[in-house]
């Protein structure tokens, strides 16, 4: 029986290309377009492996897999991302993922990453020093420590994500089923604990830690 794979990426063209690439070798059970869908589909299908983007709407991939692991989902997790940032790779492995693959990687590199992970190993894109793989594999066995925002609760991270997406306090309150005043309180506390004074700086911080990403205008995928 072929391993099952769930793809999570908000870029439809890329997600469909990944489906076409993997279908000859694996049973692709579906495509999630945001972190919330990833959680719903992963709990429904319980795939052997989840191939997910880091930056997605509603909930980023890092928080999504942290939630899934907390729920007892035993899938293997492979991150496919445009972020060439070793600090993010550390967070990904500590969250419980087994691979950190750059979107600039070749299809052969991606297939190798999946094969390594399915075989019980860890994989890091060749663009990073090869001796880091063992270091990150060791990080995966330690309790997760969010080096970027250690003082933020999951709800605070949600608010940060939504602020960075350009949502108003009223829209954030509606999406999270809280009052506008409570949403404003979360934002104020975020700015206090992060030492940030403006909304623009909040957005920059969210980009820095991978909650959202800004894609180049000339990027096709």
PDB file of C-alpha atoms in Angstrom:
ATOM      1  CA  UNK A   1       0.000   0.000   0.000  1.00  0.00           C
ATOM      2  CA  UNK A   2       1.392   3.382  -1.026  1.00  0.00           C
ATOM      3  CA  UNK A   3       2.099   6.063   1.620  1.00  0.00           C
ATOM      4  CA  UNK A   4      -0.512   8.817   1.786  1.00  0.00           C
ATOM      5  CA  UNK A   5       0.477  12.487   1.431  1.00  0.00           C
ATOM      6  CA  UNK A   6      -1.401  15.672   2.297  1.00  0.00           C
ATOM      7  CA  UNK A   7      -0.200  18.895   0.637  1.00  0.00           C
ATOM      8  CA  UNK A   8      -0.702  22.299   2.289  1.00  0.00           C
ATOM      9  CA  UNK A   9       0.085  25.476   0.344  1.00  0.00           C
ATOM     10  CA  UNK A  10      -1.950  28.595  -0.434  1.00  0.00           C
ATOM     11  CA  UNK A  11      -0.389  28.932  -3.903  1.00  0.00           C
ATOM     12  CA  UNK A  12      -2.731  26.842  -6.042  1.00  0.00           C
ATOM     13  CA  UNK A  13      -0.404  26.529  -9.032  1.00  0.00           C
ATOM     14  CA  UNK A  14       2.439  25.234  -6.865  1.00  0.00           C
ATOM     15  CA  UNK A  15       0.149  22.895  -4.928  1.00  0.00           C
ATOM     16  CA  UNK A  16      -1.233  21.354  -8.120  1.00  0.00           C
ATOM     17  CA  UNK A  17       2.303  20.972  -9.491  1.00  0.00           C
ATOM     18  CA  UNK A  18       3.290  19.138  -6.325  1.00  0.00           C
ATOM     19  CA  UNK A  19       0.255  16.879  -6.669  1.00  0.00           C
ATOM     20  CA  UNK A  20       1.263  16.014 -10.245  1.00  0.00           C
ATOM     21  CA  UNK A  21       4.849  15.362  -9.172  1.00  0.00           C
ATOM     22  CA  UNK A  22       3.946  13.071  -6.275  1.00  0.00           C
ATOM     23  CA  UNK A  23       0.864  11.223  -7.561  1.00  0.00           C
ATOM     24  CA  UNK A  24       2.875   8.574  -9.499  1.00  0.00           C
ATOM     25  CA  UNK A  25       4.588   7.533  -6.256  1.00  0.00           C
ATOM     26  CA  UNK A  26       2.166   8.331  -3.432  1.00  0.00           C
ATOM     27  CA  UNK A  27      -1.536   8.541  -2.709  1.00  0.00           C
ATOM     28  CA  UNK A  28      -2.145  12.318  -2.481  1.00  0.00           C
ATOM     29  CA  UNK A  29      -5.272  12.627  -0.318  1.00  0.00           C
ATOM     30  CA  UNK A  30      -5.854  16.354  -0.787  1.00  0.00           C
ATOM     31  CA  UNK A  31      -4.631  19.952  -0.759  1.00  0.00           C
ATOM     32  CA  UNK A  32      -5.132  22.351   2.159  1.00  0.00           C
ATOM     33  CA  UNK A  33      -4.900  26.067   1.381  1.00  0.00           C
ATOM     34  CA  UNK A  34      -4.380  27.381   4.923  1.00  0.00           C
ATOM     35  CA  UNK A  35      -3.357  26.226   8.383  1.00  0.00           C
ATOM     36  CA  UNK A  36      -6.910  25.660   9.598  1.00  0.00           C
ATOM     37  CA  UNK A  37      -7.684  23.414   6.613  1.00  0.00           C
ATOM     38  CA  UNK A  38      -4.422  21.565   7.229  1.00  0.00           C
ATOM     39  CA  UNK A  39      -5.521  20.699  10.756  1.00  0.00           C
ATOM     40  CA  UNK A  40      -8.991  19.605   9.610  1.00  0.00           C
ATOM     41  CA  UNK A  41      -7.723  17.471   6.710  1.00  0.00           C
ATOM     42  CA  UNK A  42      -4.838  15.926   8.643  1.00  0.00           C
ATOM     43  CA  UNK A  43      -7.149  14.819  11.452  1.00  0.00           C
ATOM     44  CA  UNK A  44      -9.612  13.452   8.887  1.00  0.00           C
ATOM     45  CA  UNK A  45      -7.196  11.569   6.597  1.00  0.00           C
ATOM     46  CA  UNK A  46      -4.312  10.866   9.018  1.00  0.00           C
ATOM     47  CA  UNK A  47      -1.767  10.903   6.157  1.00  0.00           C
ATOM     48  CA  UNK A  48       1.576   9.172   6.347  1.00  0.00           C
ATOM     49  CA  UNK A  49       3.270  12.465   5.467  1.00  0.00           C
ATOM     50  CA  UNK A  50       2.284  16.132   5.386  1.00  0.00           C
ATOM     51  CA  UNK A  51       4.082  18.394   2.904  1.00  0.00           C
ATOM     52  CA  UNK A  52       3.377  21.940   4.042  1.00  0.00           C
ATOM     53  CA  UNK A  53       4.314  25.541   3.387  1.00  0.00           C
ATOM     54  CA  UNK A  54       5.520  27.597   6.339  1.00  0.00           C
ATOM     55  CA  UNK A  55       3.609  30.827   5.632  1.00  0.00           C
ATOM     56  CA  UNK A  56      -0.124  30.403   4.987  1.00  0.00           C
ATOM     57  CA  UNK A  57      -3.329  32.374   5.706  1.00  0.00           C
ATOM     58  CA  UNK A  58      -5.298  31.998   8.974  1.00  0.00           C
ATOM     59  CA  UNK A  59      -2.632  29.860  10.658  1.00  0.00           C
ATOM     60  CA  UNK A  60       0.983  29.289   9.647  1.00  0.00           C
ATOM     61  CA  UNK A  61       2.326  25.801   9.045  1.00  0.00           C
ATOM     62  CA  UNK A  62       4.513  25.813  12.162  1.00  0.00           C
ATOM     63  CA  UNK A  63       1.599  26.444  14.519  1.00  0.00           C
ATOM     64  CA  UNK A  64      -0.556  23.984  12.579  1.00  0.00           C
ATOM     65  CA  UNK A  65       1.816  21.041  13.010  1.00  0.00           C
ATOM     66  CA  UNK A  66       2.439  21.967  16.643  1.00  0.00           C
ATOM     67  CA  UNK A  67      -1.343  21.741  17.117  1.00  0.00           C
ATOM     68  CA  UNK A  68      -1.577  18.441  15.227  1.00  0.00           C
ATOM     69  CA  UNK A  69       1.224  16.840  17.231  1.00  0.00           C
ATOM     70  CA  UNK A  70      -0.491  18.009  20.399  1.00  0.00           C
ATOM     71  CA  UNK A  71      -3.660  16.272  19.157  1.00  0.00           C
ATOM     72  CA  UNK A  72      -1.764  13.021  18.713  1.00  0.00           C
ATOM     73  CA  UNK A  73      -1.508  13.020  14.908  1.00  0.00           C
ATOM     74  CA  UNK A  74       1.447  10.791  14.017  1.00  0.00           C
ATOM     75  CA  UNK A  75       2.129  11.972  10.451  1.00  0.00           C
ATOM     76  CA  UNK A  76       5.636  12.837   9.281  1.00  0.00           C
ATOM     77  CA  UNK A  77       6.024  16.557   8.476  1.00  0.00           C
ATOM     78  CA  UNK A  78       8.055  18.078   5.644  1.00  0.00           C
ATOM     79  CA  UNK A  79       8.266  21.862   5.302  1.00  0.00           C
ATOM     80  CA  UNK A  80       8.587  23.414   1.854  1.00  0.00           C
ATOM     81  CA  UNK A  81       9.448  27.095   2.155  1.00  0.00           C
ATOM     82  CA  UNK A  82      11.050  30.086   0.473  1.00  0.00           C
ATOM     83  CA  UNK A  83      12.758  31.172   3.722  1.00  0.00           C
ATOM     84  CA  UNK A  84      16.535  30.595   3.604  1.00  0.00           C
ATOM     85  CA  UNK A  85      16.860  30.988   7.361  1.00  0.00           C
ATOM     86  CA  UNK A  86      18.526  28.465   9.646  1.00  0.00           C
ATOM     87  CA  UNK A  87      16.751  29.891  12.721  1.00  0.00           C
ATOM     88  CA  UNK A  88      13.425  28.964  11.132  1.00  0.00           C
ATOM     89  CA  UNK A  89      14.783  25.501  10.354  1.00  0.00           C
ATOM     90  CA  UNK A  90      15.583  25.092  14.060  1.00  0.00           C
ATOM     91  CA  UNK A  91      12.014  26.082  14.999  1.00  0.00           C
ATOM     92  CA  UNK A  92      10.589  23.691  12.401  1.00  0.00           C
ATOM     93  CA  UNK A  93      12.595  20.728  13.667  1.00  0.00           C
ATOM     94  CA  UNK A  94      11.835  21.528  17.294  1.00  0.00           C
ATOM     95  CA  UNK A  95       8.142  21.667  16.426  1.00  0.00           C
ATOM     96  CA  UNK A  96       8.415  18.048  15.304  1.00  0.00           C
ATOM     97  CA  UNK A  97       9.086  18.248  11.567  1.00  0.00           C
ATOM     98  CA  UNK A  98      11.565  15.956   9.822  1.00  0.00           C
ATOM     99  CA  UNK A  99      12.570  18.058   6.811  1.00  0.00           C
ATOM    100  CA  UNK A 100      13.142  21.671   5.783  1.00  0.00           C
ATOM    101  CA  UNK A 101      13.171  21.995   1.973  1.00  0.00           C
ATOM    102  CA  UNK A 102      13.556  25.233   0.034  1.00  0.00           C
ATOM    103  CA  UNK A 103      11.092  25.982  -2.761  1.00  0.00           C
ATOM    104  CA  UNK A 104      14.073  26.578  -5.039  1.00  0.00           C
ATOM    105  CA  UNK A 105      14.993  22.889  -4.667  1.00  0.00           C
ATOM    106  CA  UNK A 106      14.756  20.506  -7.614  1.00  0.00           C
ATOM    107  CA  UNK A 107      12.023  17.898  -7.874  1.00  0.00           C
ATOM    108  CA  UNK A 108      14.671  15.223  -7.274  1.00  0.00           C
ATOM    109  CA  UNK A 109      15.706  16.954  -4.039  1.00  0.00           C
ATOM    110  CA  UNK A 110      12.086  17.015  -2.873  1.00  0.00           C
ATOM    111  CA  UNK A 111      11.570  13.347  -3.675  1.00  0.00           C
ATOM    112  CA  UNK A 112      14.807  12.511  -1.868  1.00  0.00           C
ATOM    113  CA  UNK A 113      13.620  14.490   1.183  1.00  0.00           C
ATOM    114  CA  UNK A 114      10.337  12.589   1.277  1.00  0.00           C
ATOM    115  CA  UNK A 115      12.090   9.230   0.895  1.00  0.00           C
ATOM    116  CA  UNK A 116      14.535  10.070   3.702  1.00  0.00           C
ATOM    117  CA  UNK A 117      11.702  11.133   6.019  1.00  0.00           C
ATOM    118  CA  UNK A 118       9.581   8.075   5.236  1.00  0.00           C
ATOM    119  CA  UNK A 119      12.651   5.990   6.040  1.00  0.00           C
ATOM    120  CA  UNK A 120      12.828   7.547   9.488  1.00  0.00           C
ATOM    121  CA  UNK A 121      15.506  10.167   8.797  1.00  0.00           C
ATOM    122  CA  UNK A 122      15.774  13.948   8.715  1.00  0.00           C
ATOM    123  CA  UNK A 123      16.500  16.126   5.689  1.00  0.00           C
ATOM    124  CA  UNK A 124      17.795  19.668   5.186  1.00  0.00           C
ATOM    125  CA  UNK A 125      18.107  21.364   1.789  1.00  0.00           C
ATOM    126  CA  UNK A 126      21.623  21.142   0.281  1.00  0.00           C
ATOM    127  CA  UNK A 127      21.876  24.955   0.388  1.00  0.00           C
ATOM    128  CA  UNK A 128      22.617  24.602   4.118  1.00  0.00           C
ATOM    129  CA  UNK A 129      25.843  23.056   5.538  1.00  0.00           C
ATOM    130  CA  UNK A 130      25.498  19.270   5.583  1.00  0.00           C
ATOM    131  CA  UNK A 131      26.750  18.951   9.165  1.00  0.00           C
ATOM    132  CA  UNK A 132      23.691  20.854  10.398  1.00  0.00           C
ATOM    133  CA  UNK A 133      21.400  17.903   9.683  1.00  0.00           C
ATOM    134  CA  UNK A 134      22.535  15.981  12.762  1.00  0.00           C
ATOM    135  CA  UNK A 135      22.257  19.122  14.900  1.00  0.00           C
ATOM    136  CA  UNK A 136      18.689  19.734  13.762  1.00  0.00           C
ATOM    137  CA  UNK A 137      17.782  16.075  14.156  1.00  0.00           C
ATOM    138  CA  UNK A 138      18.905  16.362  17.782  1.00  0.00           C
ATOM    139  CA  UNK A 139      16.803  19.546  18.132  1.00  0.00           C
ATOM    140  CA  UNK A 140      13.779  17.550  17.005  1.00  0.00           C
ATOM    141  CA  UNK A 141      14.148  15.318  20.058  1.00  0.00           C
ATOM    142  CA  UNK A 142      14.063  18.248  22.482  1.00  0.00           C
ATOM    143  CA  UNK A 143      10.978  20.050  23.820  1.00  0.00           C
ATOM    144  CA  UNK A 144       9.850  22.790  21.489  1.00  0.00           C
ATOM    145  CA  UNK A 145      11.189  26.219  22.387  1.00  0.00           C
ATOM    146  CA  UNK A 146       9.998  29.092  20.230  1.00  0.00           C
ATOM    147  CA  UNK A 147      13.203  31.065  19.951  1.00  0.00           C
ATOM    148  CA  UNK A 148      11.586  33.863  17.991  1.00  0.00           C
ATOM    149  CA  UNK A 149       8.625  34.736  20.240  1.00  0.00           C
ATOM    150  CA  UNK A 150       8.964  32.750  23.493  1.00  0.00           C
ATOM    151  CA  UNK A 151       6.490  34.883  25.427  1.00  0.00           C
ATOM    152  CA  UNK A 152       3.556  34.630  23.030  1.00  0.00           C
ATOM    153  CA  UNK A 153       0.559  32.373  23.587  1.00  0.00           C
ATOM    154  CA  UNK A 154      -1.109  30.620  20.619  1.00  0.00           C
ATOM    155  CA  UNK A 155      -3.898  33.243  20.695  1.00  0.00           C
ATOM    156  CA  UNK A 156      -1.380  36.083  20.675  1.00  0.00           C
ATOM    157  CA  UNK A 157       0.351  34.479  17.690  1.00  0.00           C
ATOM    158  CA  UNK A 158      -3.016  34.284  15.926  1.00  0.00           C
ATOM    159  CA  UNK A 159      -3.604  37.985  16.536  1.00  0.00           C
ATOM    160  CA  UNK A 160      -0.088  38.822  15.321  1.00  0.00           C
ATOM    161  CA  UNK A 161      -0.695  36.773  12.179  1.00  0.00           C
ATOM    162  CA  UNK A 162      -3.998  38.525  11.433  1.00  0.00           C
ATOM    163  CA  UNK A 163      -2.594  42.001  12.117  1.00  0.00           C
ATOM    164  CA  UNK A 164       0.253  41.223   9.719  1.00  0.00           C
ATOM    165  CA  UNK A 165      -2.288  40.163   7.080  1.00  0.00           C
ATOM    166  CA  UNK A 166      -3.786  43.660   7.282  1.00  0.00           C
ATOM    167  CA  UNK A 167      -6.968  42.761   9.153  1.00  0.00           C
ATOM    168  CA  UNK A 168      -8.714  45.488  11.174  1.00  0.00           C
ATOM    169  CA  UNK A 169      -9.402  45.025  14.888  1.00  0.00           C
ATOM    170  CA  UNK A 170     -13.084  44.503  14.046  1.00  0.00           C
ATOM    171  CA  UNK A 171     -12.222  41.791  11.490  1.00  0.00           C
ATOM    172  CA  UNK A 172      -9.833  40.094  13.922  1.00  0.00           C
ATOM    173  CA  UNK A 173     -12.466  40.127  16.650  1.00  0.00           C
ATOM    174  CA  UNK A 174     -15.034  38.610  14.294  1.00  0.00           C
ATOM    175  CA  UNK A 175     -12.694  35.843  13.087  1.00  0.00           C
ATOM    176  CA  UNK A 176     -11.587  34.894  16.607  1.00  0.00           C
ATOM    177  CA  UNK A 177     -15.047  35.301  18.175  1.00  0.00           C
ATOM    178  CA  UNK A 178     -13.855  37.890  20.676  1.00  0.00           C
ATOM    179  CA  UNK A 179     -14.795  41.521  21.299  1.00  0.00           C
ATOM    180  CA  UNK A 180     -13.040  44.341  19.462  1.00  0.00           C
ATOM    181  CA  UNK A 181     -11.809  45.626  22.806  1.00  0.00           C
ATOM    182  CA  UNK A 182     -10.260  42.238  23.603  1.00  0.00           C
ATOM    183  CA  UNK A 183      -8.574  42.163  20.185  1.00  0.00           C
ATOM    184  CA  UNK A 184      -7.135  45.617  20.828  1.00  0.00           C
ATOM    185  CA  UNK A 185      -5.900  44.414  24.226  1.00  0.00           C
ATOM    186  CA  UNK A 186      -4.086  41.486  22.603  1.00  0.00           C
ATOM    187  CA  UNK A 187      -2.449  43.822  20.087  1.00  0.00           C
ATOM    188  CA  UNK A 188      -1.347  46.217  22.840  1.00  0.00           C
ATOM    189  CA  UNK A 189       0.135  43.348  24.859  1.00  0.00           C
ATOM    190  CA  UNK A 190       1.954  42.038  21.764  1.00  0.00           C
ATOM    191  CA  UNK A 191       3.548  45.431  21.184  1.00  0.00           C
ATOM    192  CA  UNK A 192       4.550  45.623  24.848  1.00  0.00           C
ATOM    193  CA  UNK A 193       6.200  42.177  25.148  1.00  0.00           C
ATOM    194  CA  UNK A 194       7.943  42.530  21.777  1.00  0.00           C
ATOM    195  CA  UNK A 195       9.108  46.096  22.420  1.00  0.00           C
ATOM    196  CA  UNK A 196       7.320  47.273  19.276  1.00  0.00           C
ATOM    197  CA  UNK A 197       5.676  50.684  18.865  1.00  0.00           C
ATOM    198  CA  UNK A 198       3.894  50.565  15.496  1.00  0.00           C
ATOM    199  CA  UNK A 199       1.730  48.210  13.437  1.00  0.00           C
ATOM    200  CA  UNK A 200       4.346  48.320  10.679  1.00  0.00           C
ATOM    201  CA  UNK A 201       6.920  46.912  13.103  1.00  0.00           C
ATOM    202  CA  UNK A 202       4.475  44.145  14.065  1.00  0.00           C
ATOM    203  CA  UNK A 203       4.183  43.207  10.391  1.00  0.00           C
ATOM    204  CA  UNK A 204       7.971  43.203  10.023  1.00  0.00           C
ATOM    205  CA  UNK A 205       8.285  40.929  13.062  1.00  0.00           C
ATOM    206  CA  UNK A 206       5.681  38.503  11.691  1.00  0.00           C
ATOM    207  CA  UNK A 207       7.600  38.299   8.419  1.00  0.00           C
ATOM    208  CA  UNK A 208      10.894  37.797  10.278  1.00  0.00           C
ATOM    209  CA  UNK A 209       9.626  34.782  12.235  1.00  0.00           C
ATOM    210  CA  UNK A 210       7.827  33.245   9.243  1.00  0.00           C
ATOM    211  CA  UNK A 211       4.195  33.830  10.250  1.00  0.00           C
ATOM    212  CA  UNK A 212       3.646  35.425   6.862  1.00  0.00           C
ATOM    213  CA  UNK A 213       5.846  35.942   3.837  1.00  0.00           C
ATOM    214  CA  UNK A 214       6.083  38.614   1.170  1.00  0.00           C
ATOM    215  CA  UNK A 215       6.535  37.008  -2.223  1.00  0.00           C
ATOM    216  CA  UNK A 216       8.469  38.839  -4.934  1.00  0.00           C
ATOM    217  CA  UNK A 217       6.242  40.498  -7.532  1.00  0.00           C
ATOM    218  CA  UNK A 218       7.965  38.592 -10.315  1.00  0.00           C
ATOM    219  CA  UNK A 219       7.606  35.212  -8.578  1.00  0.00           C
ATOM    220  CA  UNK A 220       5.535  32.752 -10.589  1.00  0.00           C
ATOM    221  CA  UNK A 221       5.188  30.212  -7.769  1.00  0.00           C
TER     222      UNK A 221
END
